[in-house]
């Protein structure tokens, strides 16, 4: 495991824990000793997505879990995952998953 690979793994772990926080990738890069440009270059070696898309996929995975396993409203899930608005959350969910959050909840429900 190279030093860069270890740093990128640490950054990935940080993002996994803090994906609902307001994240500044330039600050994270500097914290780990990278310029913003070299951070993105090294990230690309180990991930087939951008850091922003990585966070988006984490949020959508959590949204799917919450829709399946909780009674939280779409608006509450949107707020919990720190989306700017529930309309934007619904837009992104539909764009990436192919159906609305409520449609997903109906198809994912065991009854």
Coordinates of N, CA, C and O in Angstrom, one line a residue:
X1 N 0.9 -1.2 0.0 CA 0.0 0.0 0.0 C 0.9 1.2 0.0 O 1.7 1.4 0.9
X2 N 0.8 2.1 -1.0 CA 1.6 3.3 -1.1 C 1.1 4.3 -0.1 O 0.0 4.3 0.4
X3 N 1.9 5.3 0.1 CA 1.5 6.4 1.0 C 0.3 7.1 0.4 O -0.6 7.5 1.2
X4 N 0.3 7.4 -0.9 CA -0.9 8.0 -1.5 C -2.1 7.2 -1.4 O -3.2 7.7 -1.1
X5 N -2.0 5.9 -1.6 CA -3.2 5.0 -1.4 C -3.7 5.1 0.0 O -4.9 5.2 0.2
X6 N -2.8 5.1 1.0 CA -3.2 5.2 2.4 C -3.9 6.5 2.7 O -5.0 6.5 3.4
X7 N -3.4 7.6 2.1 CA -4.1 8.9 2.3 C -5.5 8.9 1.7 O -6.4 9.4 2.3
X8 N -5.6 8.4 0.5 CA -6.8 8.4 -0.2 C -7.8 7.5 0.5 O -9.0 7.9 0.7
X9 N -7.4 6.4 1.1 CA -8.3 5.6 1.9 C -8.7 6.3 3.2 O -9.9 6.2 3.5
X10 N -7.8 7.1 3.8 CA -8.2 7.9 4.9 C -9.3 8.9 4.6 O -10.2 9.2 5.3
X11 N -9.0 9.6 3.4 CA -10.0 10.6 3.0 C -11.3 9.9 2.7 O -12.4 10.4 3.0
X12 N -11.3 8.8 2.0 CA -12.6 8.0 1.7 C -13.3 7.7 3.0 O -14.5 7.9 3.1
X13 N -12.6 7.2 4.0 CA -13.2 6.9 5.3 C -13.8 8.2 6.0 O -14.9 8.1 6.5
X14 N -13.0 9.3 5.9 CA -13.5 10.5 6.4 C -14.8 10.9 5.8 O -15.8 11.3 6.4
X15 N -14.9 10.8 4.4 CA -16.1 11.2 3.7 C -17.2 10.3 4.0 O -18.4 10.7 4.1
X16 N -17.0 9.0 4.2 CA -18.0 8.0 4.6 C -18.7 8.4 5.9 O -19.9 8.2 6.1
X17 N -17.9 8.9 6.8 CA -18.4 9.3 8.2 C -19.1 10.7 8.1 O -20.1 10.9 8.8
X18 N -18.5 11.6 7.3 CA -19.0 13.0 7.4 C -19.7 13.4 6.1 O -19.7 14.6 5.8
X19 N -20.3 12.5 5.4 CA -20.9 12.8 4.1 C -22.1 13.8 4.2 O -22.4 14.4 3.2
X20 N -22.6 14.0 5.4 CA -23.7 15.0 5.5 C -23.2 16.4 5.9 O -23.9 17.4 6.0
X21 N -21.9 16.5 6.2 CA -21.3 17.7 6.6 C -21.0 18.6 5.4 O -21.0 18.1 4.3
X22 N -20.8 19.9 5.6 CA -20.4 20.8 4.6 C -18.9 20.6 4.3 O -18.1 20.9 5.1
X23 N -18.6 19.9 3.2 CA -17.3 19.5 2.9 C -16.6 20.4 1.9 O -17.2 20.6 0.8
X24 N -15.4 20.8 2.2 CA -14.6 21.6 1.3 C -13.4 20.7 0.8 O -12.5 20.4 1.7
X25 N -13.4 20.2 -0.4 CA -12.4 19.3 -0.8 C -11.0 19.9 -0.9 O -10.0 19.2 -0.6
X26 N -10.9 21.2 -1.1 CA -9.6 21.9 -1.1 C -9.0 21.8 0.3 O -7.8 21.6 0.5
X27 N -9.9 22.1 1.3 CA -9.4 22.0 2.7 C -8.9 20.6 3.1 O -7.9 20.4 3.7
X28 N -9.7 19.6 2.7 CA -9.3 18.2 2.9 C -8.0 17.9 2.2 O -7.1 17.2 2.8
X29 N -7.9 18.3 1.0 CA -6.6 18.1 0.2 C -5.4 18.6 1.0 O -4.4 17.9 1.2
X30 N -5.5 19.9 1.4 CA -4.4 20.5 2.1 C -4.1 19.8 3.5 O -3.0 19.6 3.8
X31 N -5.2 19.4 4.1 CA -5.0 18.7 5.4 C -4.2 17.4 5.2 O -3.4 17.1 6.1
X32 N -4.3 16.8 4.1 CA -3.6 15.5 3.8 C -2.3 15.8 3.0 O -1.7 14.8 2.5
X33 N -2.0 17.0 2.9 CA -0.7 17.3 2.2 C -0.7 17.4 0.7 O 0.3 17.3 0.0
X34 N -1.9 17.5 0.1 CA -2.1 17.6 -1.3 C -2.5 19.1 -1.7 O -3.1 19.7 -1.0
X35 N -2.1 19.4 -2.9 CA -2.7 20.6 -3.6 C -4.1 20.1 -4.1 O -4.2 18.9 -4.2
X36 N -5.0 21.0 -4.3 CA -6.3 20.5 -4.8 C -6.1 19.7 -6.1 O -6.7 18.6 -6.2
X37 N -5.3 20.1 -7.0 CA -5.1 19.4 -8.2 C -4.5 18.0 -8.1 O -5.0 17.0 -8.7
X38 N -3.5 17.9 -7.2 CA -2.9 16.6 -7.0 C -3.8 15.6 -6.2 O -3.9 14.4 -6.5
X39 N -4.7 16.2 -5.3 CA -5.7 15.4 -4.6 C -6.6 14.7 -5.7 O -6.8 13.5 -5.6
X40 N -7.1 15.5 -6.6 CA -8.1 15.0 -7.6 C -7.4 13.9 -8.4 O -8.0 12.9 -8.8
X41 N -6.1 14.2 -8.8 CA -5.4 13.2 -9.6 C -5.2 11.9 -8.9 O -5.4 10.8 -9.4
X42 N -4.8 12.0 -7.6 CA -4.6 10.8 -6.8 C -5.9 10.1 -6.5 O -6.0 8.8 -6.5
X43 N -7.0 10.8 -6.3 CA -8.3 10.2 -6.0 C -8.7 9.4 -7.2 O -9.2 8.3 -7.1
X44 N -8.5 9.9 -8.4 CA -8.9 9.3 -9.6 C -8.2 7.9 -9.8 O -8.8 7.0 -10.4
X45 N -7.0 7.8 -9.3 CA -6.3 6.5 -9.4 C -7.0 5.4 -8.6 O -6.9 4.2 -9.0
X46 N -7.7 5.7 -7.6 CA -8.3 4.7 -6.7 C -9.8 4.6 -6.7 O -10.4 3.7 -6.1
X47 N -10.4 5.6 -7.3 CA -11.9 5.7 -7.4 C -12.3 6.0 -8.9 O -11.7 6.7 -9.5
X48 N -13.4 5.4 -9.3 CA -13.9 5.6 -10.7 C -15.0 6.7 -10.7 O -15.8 6.7 -11.6
X49 N -14.9 7.6 -9.7 CA -15.9 8.6 -9.6 C -15.2 9.8 -8.9 O -14.2 9.7 -8.3
X50 N -15.8 11.0 -9.0 CA -15.3 12.2 -8.4 C -15.6 12.2 -6.9 O -16.6 11.5 -6.5
X51 N -14.9 12.9 -6.1 CA -15.3 13.0 -4.7 C -16.7 13.5 -4.4 O -17.4 12.9 -3.6
X52 N -17.2 14.4 -5.2 CA -18.5 14.9 -5.1 C -19.5 13.8 -5.4 O -20.6 13.7 -4.7
X53 N -19.3 13.1 -6.5 CA -20.2 12.0 -6.8 C -20.1 10.8 -5.8 O -21.1 10.2 -5.6
X54 N -19.0 10.6 -5.2 CA -18.8 9.6 -4.2 C -19.8 10.0 -3.0 O -20.5 9.2 -2.5
X55 N -19.8 11.3 -2.6 CA -20.6 11.7 -1.5 C -22.1 11.6 -1.9 O -22.9 11.1 -1.1
X56 N -22.4 12.0 -3.1 CA -23.8 11.9 -3.6 C -24.3 10.4 -3.6 O -25.4 10.1 -3.2
X57 N -23.4 9.5 -4.0 CA -23.8 8.1 -3.9 C -24.0 7.6 -2.5 O -24.9 6.8 -2.2
X58 N -23.2 8.1 -1.6 CA -23.4 7.7 -0.1 C -24.7 8.2 0.4 O -25.4 7.5 1.1
X59 N -25.0 9.5 0.0 CA -26.3 10.0 0.4 C -27.5 9.3 -0.2 O -28.5 9.0 0.5
X60 N -27.4 8.9 -1.4 CA -28.5 8.2 -2.1 C -28.7 6.8 -1.5 O -29.8 6.3 -1.3
X61 N -27.6 6.2 -1.1 CA -27.6 4.8 -0.5 C -28.3 5.0 0.8 O -29.2 4.1 1.2
X62 N -28.0 6.0 1.6 CA -28.6 6.2 2.9 C -30.1 6.6 2.7 O -31.0 6.1 3.5
X63 N -30.4 7.3 1.7 CA -31.8 7.7 1.4 C -32.6 6.4 1.1 O -33.7 6.2 1.6
X64 N -32.1 5.5 0.3 CA -32.7 4.3 0.0 C -33.0 3.4 1.2 O -34.1 2.9 1.4
X65 N -32.0 3.4 2.1 CA -32.1 2.6 3.3 C -33.2 3.2 4.2 O -34.1 2.5 4.7
X66 N -33.2 4.5 4.3 CA -34.2 5.2 5.2 C -35.6 5.1 4.6 O -36.6 4.9 5.4
X67 N -35.7 5.1 3.3 CA -37.0 4.9 2.7 C -37.6 3.5 2.9 O -38.8 3.3 3.1
X68 N -36.7 2.5 2.9 CA -37.1 1.1 3.2 C -37.3 0.9 4.7 O -38.3 0.2 5.0
X69 N -36.5 1.4 5.5 CA -36.5 1.0 6.9 C -37.1 2.0 7.9 O -37.1 1.7 9.1
X70 N -37.5 3.1 7.5 CA -38.1 4.1 8.4 C -39.4 4.6 7.9 O -39.8 4.4 6.7
X71 N -40.1 5.4 8.7 CA -41.3 6.0 8.4 C -41.1 7.5 8.1 O -42.1 8.3 8.1
X72 N -39.9 7.9 8.1 CA -39.5 9.3 7.9 C -40.1 9.8 6.5 O -40.1 9.1 5.5
X73 N -40.6 11.1 6.5 CA -41.1 11.6 5.3 C -39.9 11.9 4.3 O -38.8 12.0 4.8
X74 N -40.3 12.1 3.1 CA -39.3 12.5 2.1 C -38.6 13.8 2.5 O -37.4 13.9 2.4
X75 N -39.4 14.7 3.0 CA -38.8 16.0 3.4 C -37.9 15.8 4.6 O -36.8 16.4 4.6
X76 N -38.2 15.0 5.6 CA -37.4 14.7 6.7 C -36.0 14.0 6.3 O -35.0 14.4 6.8
X77 N -36.1 13.1 5.3 CA -34.9 12.4 4.8 C -34.1 13.4 4.1 O -32.8 13.5 4.3
X78 N -34.7 14.3 3.3 CA -34.0 15.4 2.6 C -33.2 16.3 3.6 O -32.0 16.6 3.4
X79 N -33.9 16.6 4.7 CA -33.3 17.5 5.7 C -32.1 16.8 6.4 O -31.1 17.3 6.6
X80 N -32.4 15.5 6.7 CA -31.4 14.7 7.5 C -30.1 14.6 6.6 O -29.0 14.6 7.2
X81 N -30.3 14.4 5.3 CA -29.1 14.2 4.5 C -28.5 15.6 3.9 O -27.6 15.6 3.1
X82 N -29.1 16.7 4.4 CA -28.6 18.0 4.2 C -28.7 18.4 2.7 O -27.8 19.1 2.1
X83 N -29.8 18.0 2.0 CA -30.0 18.5 0.7 C -30.6 19.9 0.8 O -31.3 20.3 1.8
X84 N -30.4 20.8 -0.2 CA -30.8 22.2 -0.1 C -32.4 22.3 0.0 O -32.9 23.2 0.6
X85 N -33.0 21.4 -0.7 CA -34.5 21.3 -0.7 C -35.0 19.9 -1.0 O -34.3 19.1 -1.6
X86 N -36.2 19.6 -0.5 CA -36.7 18.3 -0.8 C -37.0 18.1 -2.3 O -36.9 17.0 -2.8
X87 N -37.3 19.2 -3.0 CA -37.5 19.1 -4.5 C -36.2 18.7 -5.2 O -36.2 17.9 -6.1
X88 N -35.1 19.3 -4.7 CA -33.8 18.9 -5.3 C -33.5 17.5 -5.0 O -33.0 16.7 -5.8
X89 N -33.8 17.0 -3.8 CA -33.5 15.6 -3.4 C -34.4 14.7 -4.3 O -33.8 13.7 -4.8
X90 N -35.6 15.0 -4.5 CA -36.5 14.2 -5.3 C -35.9 14.1 -6.7 O -35.9 13.1 -7.4
X91 N -35.5 15.3 -7.2 CA -34.9 15.4 -8.6 C -33.7 14.5 -8.7 O -33.6 13.7 -9.7
X92 N -32.8 14.6 -7.8 CA -31.6 13.8 -7.8 C -31.9 12.3 -7.7 O -31.3 11.4 -8.4
X93 N -32.8 12.0 -6.8 CA -33.2 10.6 -6.5 C -33.7 10.0 -7.8 O -33.3 8.9 -8.2
X94 N -34.6 10.7 -8.4 CA -35.3 10.2 -9.7 C -34.2 10.1 -10.8 O -34.3 9.1 -11.6
X95 N -33.3 11.0 -10.9 CA -32.3 11.0 -11.9 C -31.4 9.8 -11.8 O -31.1 9.2 -12.8
X96 N -31.0 9.5 -10.6 CA -30.0 8.4 -10.4 C -30.7 7.0 -10.1 O -30.1 6.0 -10.5
X97 N -31.9 7.0 -9.5 CA -32.5 5.7 -9.2 C -33.6 5.3 -10.2 O -33.8 4.2 -10.5
X98 N -34.1 6.3 -10.9 CA -35.1 6.1 -12.0 C -36.5 6.2 -11.6 O -37.4 6.2 -12.4
X99 N -36.8 6.3 -10.3 CA -38.2 6.5 -9.8 C -38.1 7.5 -8.6 O -37.0 7.8 -8.1
X100 N -39.3 8.0 -8.2 CA -39.3 9.0 -7.1 C -39.1 8.2 -5.8 O -39.2 7.0 -5.7
X101 N -38.7 9.0 -4.8 CA -38.5 8.4 -3.4 C -39.8 7.6 -3.0 O -39.7 6.5 -2.4
X102 N -41.0 8.2 -3.2 CA -42.2 7.5 -2.7 C -42.5 6.3 -3.5 O -42.9 5.3 -3.0
X103 N -42.2 6.3 -4.8 CA -42.3 5.1 -5.6 C -41.3 4.0 -5.1 O -41.7 2.8 -5.0
X104 N -40.1 4.4 -4.8 CA -39.1 3.5 -4.3 C -39.6 2.9 -3.0 O -39.5 1.7 -2.8
X105 N -40.1 3.7 -2.1 CA -40.6 3.2 -0.8 C -41.7 2.2 -1.0 O -41.7 1.2 -0.3
X106 N -42.6 2.4 -2.0 CA -43.7 1.4 -2.2 C -43.2 0.1 -2.8 O -43.6 -0.9 -2.3
X107 N -42.2 0.2 -3.7 CA -41.6 -1.0 -4.2 C -40.7 -1.8 -3.3 O -40.5 -3.0 -3.3
X108 N -40.1 -1.0 -2.3 CA -39.2 -1.6 -1.4 C -39.9 -2.1 -0.1 O -39.3 -2.9 0.6
X109 N -41.1 -1.8 0.1 CA -41.8 -2.2 1.3 C -42.2 -3.7 1.2 O -42.6 -4.2 0.2
X110 N -42.0 -4.4 2.3 CA -42.3 -5.8 2.3 C -43.7 -6.2 2.3 O -44.1 -7.3 2.0
X111 N -44.7 -5.3 2.5 CA -46.1 -5.6 2.5 C -46.7 -5.6 1.1 O -46.8 -6.3 0.3

